[in-house]
mmCIF file of C-alpha atoms in Angstrom:
data_model
loop_
_atom_site.group_PDB
_atom_site.id
_atom_site.type_symbol
_atom_site.label_atom_id
_atom_site.label_comp_id
_atom_site.label_asym_id
_atom_site.label_seq_id
_atom_site.Cartn_x
_atom_site.Cartn_y
_atom_site.Cartn_z
ATOM 1 C CA MET X 1 282.500 210.604 124.617
ATOM 2 C CA HIS X 2 285.497 208.638 125.923
ATOM 3 C CA ASN X 3 285.644 209.771 129.540
ATOM 4 C CA VAL X 4 281.941 209.685 130.421
ATOM 5 C CA CYS X 5 280.107 207.464 127.922
ATOM 6 C CA LEU X 6 282.635 204.816 126.864
ATOM 7 C CA GLY X 7 284.491 205.113 130.163
ATOM 8 C CA VAL X 8 282.255 205.477 133.218
ATOM 9 C CA VAL X 9 278.742 204.677 131.914
ATOM 10 C CA LYS X 10 279.819 201.510 130.133
ATOM 11 C CA LYS X 11 281.668 200.322 133.241
ATOM 12 C CA LEU X 12 278.599 200.903 135.419
ATOM 13 C CA VAL X 13 276.370 198.863 133.098
ATOM 14 C CA GLU X 14 278.987 196.079 133.043
ATOM 15 C CA PHE X 15 278.905 196.009 136.867
ATOM 16 C CA TRP X 16 275.105 195.651 136.814
ATOM 17 C CA VAL X 17 275.084 192.966 134.121
ATOM 18 C CA LYS X 18 278.051 190.773 135.083
ATOM 19 C CA GLY X 19 279.576 192.175 138.276
ATOM 20 C CA ASN X 20 279.743 190.429 141.656
ATOM 21 C CA LYS X 21 276.590 189.387 143.473
ATOM 22 C CA GLN X 22 276.424 192.580 145.570
ATOM 23 C CA VAL X 23 276.076 194.848 142.520
ATOM 24 C CA ARG X 24 274.712 192.532 139.819
ATOM 25 C CA LEU X 25 271.069 192.870 138.767
ATOM 26 C CA GLU X 26 268.773 189.966 139.539
ATOM 27 C CA LYS X 27 267.788 188.068 136.399
ATOM 28 C CA ASP X 28 264.133 189.125 136.475
ATOM 29 C CA LYS X 29 265.084 192.792 137.053
ATOM 30 C CA LYS X 30 267.520 192.707 134.164
ATOM 31 C CA GLU X 31 264.902 191.207 131.861
ATOM 32 C CA LYS X 32 262.425 193.862 132.947
ATOM 33 C CA ILE X 33 264.947 196.619 132.139
ATOM 34 C CA ASN X 34 265.671 195.047 128.742
ATOM 35 C CA ASN X 35 261.963 194.910 127.906
ATOM 36 C CA GLU X 36 261.403 198.497 129.036
ATOM 37 C CA LEU X 37 264.317 199.708 126.904
ATOM 38 C CA LYS X 38 262.795 198.044 123.849
ATOM 39 C CA LYS X 39 259.398 199.584 124.631
ATOM 40 C CA LEU X 40 260.997 203.049 124.437
ATOM 41 C CA ARG X 41 261.974 202.577 120.784
ATOM 42 C CA PRO X 42 258.797 204.119 119.269
ATOM 43 C CA TYR X 43 259.428 207.349 121.233
ATOM 44 C CA VAL X 44 263.026 207.970 120.127
ATOM 45 C CA PRO X 45 263.212 211.207 118.068
ATOM 46 C CA SER X 46 265.286 211.648 114.909
ATOM 47 C CA GLU X 47 268.073 213.515 116.751
ATOM 48 C CA ILE X 48 269.032 210.230 118.459
ATOM 49 C CA CYS X 49 270.579 208.025 115.793
ATOM 50 C CA ARG X 50 270.351 204.588 117.473
ATOM 51 C CA LEU X 51 267.406 202.832 119.104
ATOM 52 C CA PRO X 52 267.743 201.372 122.634
ATOM 53 C CA ARG X 53 268.675 197.714 123.031
ATOM 54 C CA GLY X 54 269.049 195.347 125.978
ATOM 55 C CA LEU X 55 271.800 195.641 128.581
ATOM 56 C CA ASP X 56 273.017 192.134 127.694
ATOM 57 C CA GLU X 57 274.488 193.668 124.533
ATOM 58 C CA ILE X 58 276.605 196.162 126.501
ATOM 59 C CA GLU X 59 279.842 194.874 124.918
ATOM 60 C CA HIS X 60 278.549 196.015 121.535
ATOM 61 C CA TYR X 61 277.096 199.375 122.638
ATOM 62 C CA LYS X 62 278.297 202.385 120.654
ATOM 63 C CA ALA X 63 279.166 205.621 122.443
ATOM 64 C CA THR X 64 275.944 207.263 121.235
ATOM 65 C CA GLU X 65 273.875 204.458 122.826
ATOM 66 C CA LEU X 66 275.629 204.976 126.148
ATOM 67 C CA ARG X 67 274.986 208.722 125.851
ATOM 68 C CA THR X 68 271.267 208.124 125.273
ATOM 69 C CA PHE X 69 271.152 205.745 128.236
ATOM 70 C CA LEU X 70 272.829 208.310 130.497
ATOM 71 C CA LEU X 71 270.865 211.385 129.407
ATOM 72 C CA TYR X 72 267.390 209.984 128.750
ATOM 73 C CA THR X 73 266.493 206.322 129.179
ATOM 74 C CA GLY X 74 268.600 205.025 132.091
ATOM 75 C CA GLN X 75 266.889 207.037 134.797
ATOM 76 C CA ILE X 76 263.514 205.662 133.635
ATOM 77 C CA VAL X 77 264.262 201.965 133.186
ATOM 78 C CA LEU X 78 266.493 201.655 136.264
ATOM 79 C CA LYS X 79 263.964 203.216 138.635
ATOM 80 C CA GLY X 80 262.548 200.477 140.853
ATOM 81 C CA ASN X 81 264.796 197.854 139.228
ATOM 82 C CA LEU X 82 268.249 198.893 140.453
ATOM 83 C CA LYS X 83 268.957 198.940 144.199
ATOM 84 C CA LYS X 84 268.259 202.394 145.640
ATOM 85 C CA LYS X 85 271.841 203.195 146.615
ATOM 86 C CA PHE X 86 273.108 202.355 143.110
ATOM 87 C CA TYR X 87 270.238 204.211 141.443
ATOM 88 C CA TYR X 88 270.874 207.359 143.509
ATOM 89 C CA HIS X 89 274.580 207.099 142.682
ATOM 90 C CA PHE X 90 273.758 206.859 138.951
ATOM 91 C CA LEU X 91 271.463 209.908 139.225
ATOM 92 C CA LEU X 92 274.387 211.975 140.529
ATOM 93 C CA LEU X 93 276.122 211.378 137.211
ATOM 94 C CA VAL X 94 272.949 212.009 135.180
ATOM 95 C CA TYR X 95 272.314 215.333 136.912
ATOM 96 C CA ALA X 96 275.922 216.497 136.644
ATOM 97 C CA ILE X 97 276.301 215.704 132.941
ATOM 98 C CA ARG X 98 272.918 217.165 131.947
ATOM 99 C CA ILE X 99 273.862 220.361 133.815
ATOM 100 C CA LEU X 100 277.198 220.554 131.993
ATOM 101 C CA ILE X 101 275.704 219.929 128.531
ATOM 102 C CA PHE X 102 273.046 222.669 128.509
ATOM 103 C CA SER X 103 274.198 226.177 127.589
ATOM 104 C CA GLU X 104 271.937 227.802 130.190
ATOM 105 C CA THR X 105 273.002 225.590 133.121
ATOM 106 C CA TYR X 106 276.690 224.724 132.661
ATOM 107 C CA SER X 107 277.746 228.008 134.285
ATOM 108 C CA LYS X 108 274.693 228.719 136.452
ATOM 109 C CA TYR X 109 274.802 225.338 138.233
ATOM 110 C CA ASN X 110 278.502 224.622 137.768
ATOM 111 C CA GLU X 111 279.199 224.397 141.494
ATOM 112 C CA LEU X 112 276.243 222.036 141.923
ATOM 113 C CA SER X 113 277.586 219.723 139.198
ATOM 114 C CA THR X 114 280.978 219.778 140.931
ATOM 115 C CA GLN X 115 279.344 218.648 144.186
ATOM 116 C CA PHE X 116 277.486 215.840 142.404
ATOM 117 C CA LEU X 117 280.606 214.563 140.635
ATOM 118 C CA LYS X 118 282.742 214.684 143.773
ATOM 119 C CA LYS X 119 280.122 212.703 145.676
ATOM 120 C CA PHE X 120 279.821 210.283 142.733
ATOM 121 C CA VAL X 121 283.587 209.636 142.817
ATOM 122 C CA ASP X 122 283.705 209.425 146.639
ATOM 123 C CA ASP X 123 280.833 206.892 146.749
ATOM 124 C CA TYR X 124 282.144 204.893 143.779
ATOM 125 C CA SER X 125 284.793 203.075 145.822
ATOM 126 C CA ALA X 126 282.332 202.193 148.596
ATOM 127 C CA LEU X 127 279.792 200.800 146.116
ATOM 128 C CA TYR X 128 282.008 199.091 143.557
ATOM 129 C CA GLY X 129 285.446 198.828 145.170
ATOM 130 C CA SER X 130 288.370 201.248 145.471
ATOM 131 C CA HIS X 131 290.423 199.178 142.978
ATOM 132 C CA TYR X 132 287.894 200.188 140.291
ATOM 133 C CA ILE X 133 288.601 203.915 140.649
ATOM 134 C CA SER X 134 290.085 204.370 137.191
ATOM 135 C CA TYR X 135 291.504 207.443 135.478
ATOM 136 C CA ASN X 136 288.099 207.961 133.814
ATOM 137 C CA VAL X 137 286.287 208.020 137.150
ATOM 138 C CA HIS X 138 288.760 210.461 138.703
ATOM 139 C CA SER X 139 288.678 212.725 135.619
ATOM 140 C CA LEU X 140 284.966 213.395 136.121
ATOM 141 C CA ILE X 141 285.657 215.907 138.890
ATOM 142 C CA HIS X 142 287.601 218.115 136.452
ATOM 143 C CA LEU X 143 284.783 218.433 133.872
ATOM 144 C CA PRO X 144 283.033 221.427 135.545
ATOM 145 C CA PHE X 145 286.311 223.371 135.430
ATOM 146 C CA TYR X 146 286.820 222.705 131.718
ATOM 147 C CA VAL X 147 283.295 223.698 130.691
ATOM 148 C CA LEU X 148 283.935 227.101 132.278
ATOM 149 C CA ILE X 149 286.872 227.441 129.878
ATOM 150 C CA HIS X 150 285.451 225.858 126.710
ATOM 151 C CA GLY X 151 281.664 226.098 127.178
ATOM 152 C CA PRO X 152 279.117 223.227 127.365
ATOM 153 C CA LEU X 153 280.461 219.683 127.047
ATOM 154 C CA ASP X 154 279.404 219.285 123.427
ATOM 155 C CA ASN X 155 281.664 222.188 122.459
ATOM 156 C CA PHE X 156 284.660 219.915 122.939
ATOM 157 C CA SER X 157 283.147 216.448 122.745
ATOM 158 C CA CYS X 158 284.620 213.920 120.294
ATOM 159 C CA PHE X 159 281.221 212.855 118.908
ATOM 160 C CA ARG X 160 281.081 215.269 115.985
ATOM 161 C CA TYR X 161 284.766 214.758 115.145
ATOM 162 C CA GLU X 162 284.498 210.981 115.091
ATOM 163 C CA ASN X 163 281.383 211.220 112.919
ATOM 164 C CA TYR X 164 283.399 213.263 110.424
ATOM 165 C CA LEU X 165 286.065 210.552 110.186
ATOM 166 C CA GLN X 166 283.946 208.714 107.609
ATOM 167 C CA GLU X 167 284.104 211.805 105.375
ATOM 168 C CA ILE X 168 287.871 211.882 105.785
ATOM 169 C CA LYS X 169 288.151 208.173 105.012
ATOM 170 C CA LYS X 170 286.173 208.600 101.786
ATOM 171 C CA SER X 171 288.465 211.410 100.640
ATOM 172 C CA ILE X 172 291.618 209.250 100.715
ATOM 173 C CA LYS X 173 292.222 207.589 97.353
ATOM 174 C CA SER X 174 295.909 206.655 97.678
ATOM 175 C CA ILE X 175 298.399 205.876 100.438
ATOM 176 C CA LYS X 176 300.784 208.618 99.339
ATOM 177 C CA TYR X 177 300.472 212.003 101.123
ATOM 178 C CA PRO X 178 297.140 211.239 102.910
ATOM 179 C CA LEU X 179 297.163 214.440 105.004
ATOM 180 C CA GLN X 180 297.647 216.647 101.966
ATOM 181 C CA GLU X 181 294.900 214.787 100.119
ATOM 182 C CA ILE X 182 292.438 215.211 103.011
ATOM 183 C CA PHE X 183 293.259 218.909 103.291
ATOM 184 C CA ASN X 184 292.789 219.482 99.552
ATOM 185 C CA ARG X 185 289.404 217.724 99.487
ATOM 186 C CA ILE X 186 288.134 219.793 102.439
ATOM 187 C CA VAL X 187 289.282 223.025 100.772
ATOM 188 C CA GLU X 188 287.614 221.991 97.498
ATOM 189 C CA LYS X 189 284.299 221.298 99.225
ATOM 190 C CA GLN X 190 284.422 224.635 101.014
ATOM 191 C CA LYS X 191 285.195 226.529 97.791
ATOM 192 C CA MET X 192 282.400 224.710 95.970
ATOM 193 C CA TYR X 193 279.911 225.690 98.676
ATOM 194 C CA ASP X 194 281.124 229.291 98.793
ATOM 195 C CA THR X 195 280.737 229.725 95.030
ATOM 196 C CA LEU X 196 277.165 228.428 94.930
ATOM 197 C CA PRO X 197 274.568 231.122 94.203
ATOM 198 C CA ALA X 198 272.838 232.245 97.392
ATOM 199 C CA GLN X 199 269.522 230.854 96.157
ATOM 200 C CA LEU X 200 271.008 227.331 96.054
ATOM 201 C CA HIS X 201 272.021 227.390 99.708
ATOM 202 C CA LYS X 202 269.483 225.604 101.853
ATOM 203 C CA GLN X 203 267.055 228.144 103.250
ATOM 204 C CA TYR X 204 265.647 227.508 106.718
ATOM 205 C CA PRO X 205 263.077 226.768 107.931
ATOM 206 C CA VAL X 206 262.238 224.043 105.419
ATOM 207 C CA LEU X 207 258.532 223.163 105.129
ATOM 208 C CA SER X 208 257.557 219.724 103.783
ATOM 209 C CA ASN X 209 254.418 217.826 102.789
ATOM 210 C CA GLU X 210 251.552 220.289 102.512
ATOM 211 C CA ILE X 211 248.319 219.213 104.197
ATOM 212 C CA ILE X 212 245.181 220.060 102.247
ATOM 213 C CA HIS X 213 242.530 221.694 104.427
ATOM 214 C CA SER X 214 239.151 223.262 103.680
ATOM 215 C CA ASN X 215 237.992 224.398 107.101
ATOM 216 C CA PRO X 216 239.271 227.726 108.470
ATOM 217 C CA SER X 217 240.100 228.105 112.137
ATOM 218 C CA PRO X 218 240.202 231.096 114.506
ATOM 219 C CA LEU X 219 243.999 230.671 114.369
ATOM 220 C CA PHE X 220 244.458 230.346 110.602
ATOM 221 C CA ASN X 221 242.358 231.155 107.553
ATOM 222 C CA ILE X 222 241.419 229.305 104.387
ATOM 223 C CA ASN X 223 244.283 230.838 102.401
ATOM 224 C CA ASP X 224 246.983 229.777 104.852
ATOM 225 C CA LYS X 225 248.963 226.652 104.032
ATOM 226 C CA LEU X 226 249.362 223.802 106.520
ATOM 227 C CA PHE X 227 252.366 221.494 106.483
ATOM 228 C CA GLU X 228 253.172 218.118 108.004
ATOM 229 C CA LYS X 229 256.839 218.830 108.764
ATOM 230 C CA ILE X 230 259.208 221.710 109.429
ATOM 231 C CA THR X 231 263.004 221.521 109.676
ATOM 232 C CA LEU X 232 264.638 224.243 111.748
ATOM 233 C CA GLU X 233 268.151 225.565 111.332
ATOM 234 C CA GLN X 234 269.269 224.679 114.858
ATOM 235 C CA THR X 235 270.938 221.261 114.338
ATOM 236 C CA ASN X 236 268.322 220.401 111.683
ATOM 237 C CA THR X 237 265.640 219.902 114.337
ATOM 238 C CA ILE X 238 262.508 218.320 112.865
ATOM 239 C CA ILE X 239 258.927 218.884 114.025
ATOM 240 C CA ASN X 240 256.286 216.646 112.454
ATOM 241 C CA VAL X 241 252.622 216.971 113.473
ATOM 242 C CA LEU X 242 251.693 213.517 112.139
ATOM 243 C CA LYS X 243 254.342 211.631 114.141
ATOM 244 C CA GLU X 244 253.945 211.573 117.907
ATOM 245 C CA LYS X 245 257.652 211.565 118.771
ATOM 246 C CA TYR X 246 258.323 214.748 116.743
ATOM 247 C CA ARG X 247 255.605 216.993 118.209
ATOM 248 C CA TYR X 248 256.893 218.126 121.614
ATOM 249 C CA ILE X 249 258.912 221.253 122.371
ATOM 250 C CA MET X 250 259.812 223.590 125.222
ATOM 251 C CA LEU X 251 259.298 227.316 124.696
ATOM 252 C CA THR X 252 261.556 230.158 125.796
ATOM 253 C CA ASN X 253 259.192 230.814 128.733
ATOM 254 C CA ASN X 254 259.857 227.180 129.873
ATOM 255 C CA THR X 255 256.366 225.901 129.078
ATOM 256 C CA LEU X 256 255.983 222.457 127.490
ATOM 257 C CA VAL X 257 253.726 222.215 124.440
ATOM 258 C CA MET X 258 252.501 219.791 121.791
ATOM 259 C CA VAL X 259 252.498 221.078 118.206
ATOM 260 C CA GLN X 260 249.101 220.663 116.542
ATOM 261 C CA HIS X 261 249.578 222.552 113.251
ATOM 262 C CA ILE X 262 252.418 224.053 111.193
ATOM 263 C CA VAL X 263 251.053 227.121 109.417
ATOM 264 C CA GLN X 264 252.469 229.203 106.572
ATOM 265 C CA PRO X 265 250.457 232.441 106.278
ATOM 266 C CA LYS X 266 250.681 234.373 103.026
ATOM 267 C CA ASN X 267 253.669 236.782 102.975
ATOM 268 C CA LYS X 268 254.494 236.028 106.632
ATOM 269 C CA PRO X 269 256.926 233.724 108.458
ATOM 270 C CA PRO X 270 255.663 230.251 109.456
ATOM 271 C CA ASN X 271 254.142 229.784 112.895
ATOM 272 C CA LEU X 272 252.999 226.884 115.058
ATOM 273 C CA ILE X 273 249.617 226.150 116.641
ATOM 274 C CA VAL X 274 250.194 224.417 119.986
ATOM 275 C CA LYS X 275 248.577 223.108 123.159
ATOM 276 C CA GLN X 276 250.301 223.596 126.500
ATOM 277 C CA PHE X 277 250.674 220.979 129.252
ATOM 278 C CA ILE X 278 249.035 222.568 132.296
ATOM 279 C CA SER X 279 250.040 220.015 134.933
ATOM 280 C CA CYS X 280 253.819 219.424 135.330
ATOM 281 C CA SER X 281 255.569 217.751 138.255
ATOM 282 C CA GLU X 282 259.035 216.452 139.162
ATOM 283 C CA PHE X 283 260.185 213.060 137.945
ATOM 284 C CA THR X 284 262.361 212.890 141.053
ATOM 285 C CA ASN X 285 263.611 215.349 143.686
ATOM 286 C CA THR X 286 266.848 213.516 144.500
ATOM 287 C CA PRO X 287 269.613 214.573 144.403
ATOM 288 C CA GLU X 288 267.799 217.775 143.279
ATOM 289 C CA SER X 289 264.565 218.726 141.552
ATOM 290 C CA SER X 290 264.449 217.158 138.077
ATOM 291 C CA PHE X 291 263.240 220.548 136.808
ATOM 292 C CA LYS X 292 266.859 221.745 137.044
ATOM 293 C CA ILE X 293 267.967 219.222 134.429
ATOM 294 C CA GLY X 294 264.931 219.570 132.153
ATOM 295 C CA VAL X 295 263.023 216.406 133.100
ATOM 296 C CA TYR X 296 259.277 216.650 133.787
ATOM 297 C CA MET X 297 256.250 214.483 134.471
ATOM 298 C CA VAL X 298 253.132 215.746 132.677
ATOM 299 C CA ASP X 299 249.434 214.910 132.831
ATOM 300 C CA THR X 300 248.408 214.425 129.198
ATOM 301 C CA SER X 301 244.715 214.821 130.069
ATOM 302 C CA LYS X 302 245.227 218.434 131.182
ATOM 303 C CA MET X 303 245.963 220.607 128.162
ATOM 304 C CA SER X 304 245.275 224.242 127.329
ATOM 305 C CA GLU X 305 243.281 225.547 124.374
ATOM 306 C CA LEU X 306 245.108 225.940 121.084
ATOM 307 C CA TYR X 307 247.199 229.078 120.636
ATOM 308 C CA CYS X 308 249.772 230.428 118.185
ATOM 309 C CA ILE X 309 253.542 230.798 118.709
ATOM 310 C CA ASN X 310 256.424 232.028 116.549
ATOM 311 C CA LEU X 311 259.423 229.873 115.635
ATOM 312 C CA THR X 312 261.583 232.201 117.728
ATOM 313 C CA ASP X 313 259.635 231.029 120.800
ATOM 314 C CA ILE X 314 261.159 227.525 120.512
ATOM 315 C CA LYS X 315 263.822 226.739 123.092
ATOM 316 C CA TYR X 316 264.313 222.949 122.940
ATOM 317 C CA LYS X 317 262.877 219.943 121.219
ATOM 318 C CA CYS X 318 261.740 217.274 123.693
ATOM 319 C CA PHE X 319 261.906 213.513 124.150
ATOM 320 C CA PHE X 320 258.323 212.455 125.006
ATOM 321 C CA ILE X 321 257.671 209.046 126.615
ATOM 322 C CA SER X 322 254.182 207.866 127.519
ATOM 323 C CA LEU X 323 254.229 206.035 130.866
ATOM 324 C CA SER X 324 250.503 205.343 131.378
ATOM 325 C CA ASP X 325 247.088 206.507 130.129
ATOM 326 C CA ASN X 326 247.493 210.044 131.466
ATOM 327 C CA LEU X 327 251.129 210.296 132.529
ATOM 328 C CA ALA X 328 254.171 210.981 130.367
ATOM 329 C CA LEU X 329 257.810 211.888 130.894
ATOM 330 C CA ILE X 330 259.295 214.789 128.934
ATOM 331 C CA SER X 331 263.048 215.385 128.738
ATOM 332 C CA THR X 332 264.498 218.389 126.944
ATOM 333 C CA LEU X 333 266.843 217.225 124.217
ATOM 334 C CA CYS X 334 270.495 218.130 124.634
ATOM 335 C CA HIS X 335 271.633 216.078 121.691
ATOM 336 C CA SER X 336 274.442 217.333 119.491
ATOM 337 C CA GLU X 337 276.531 214.609 117.894
ATOM 338 C CA THR X 338 276.937 215.915 114.335
#
């Protein structure tokens, strides 16, 4: 949160918005980026709590906005608008951080992320000036070592702790003994939850908004119930078949699918009816294939027939962005702020 997002990413955007002439974006390019960021708003899923806004507002960006820019939107809106050498330099950071956030890549590609971050730091002085090599920039090269000790970056990120500060603030009623008061309120909440009957604990998955249907399908029968929305236990992930931005997931076999129906058969666990994207390609192959960081270009006109999957087949929810009539970008979500 502080080292990468509020530290390095914010500084990079400040260079592009109000830096010297060699690094500053041309006015028309900056306006184009601002417009493209605003166009991405309808695609932002519920896991991302703030919608994109223009780079001119960088001074007011929250850490979560900088995180979204780094992990998802920046690589799209900067492509073709930022000078190639600066764009490639930014991608080094994108690749490294996405590798270190995912549980399946932080160890597998740890050495690769180290190479990317070392090159990012080495090139930083040449691109922006050696006097701008701050403690935050230098600290980047140590991140791969610490994820090997503590696990993926979100295991020890400040996001979830800072979000909880509002709960702590609400629990303080007097200025006397604040630490004791906070501790007592947390213990009380935990005891209250522990003493609740098991049936009052939230049971996952949670199905919402039944859809009335009268026509059976080869994949579900007339007695099965269809639902608009399902909330999964993993970080309260939401899938909603009636809202475009909530319908895309990656399966455990690494296929990308669109959810068509949420089905609750009688006396059986819920399942999903999906269509698979048949044509997937790289968004970019520099500094490595974008497949390694979970970013894909898909042809939305080439889809499989409908088929059924179990909830256990879900690997990641995805951030889907339509780029043209038949092309879309899909990024696997690595969002964990709460």
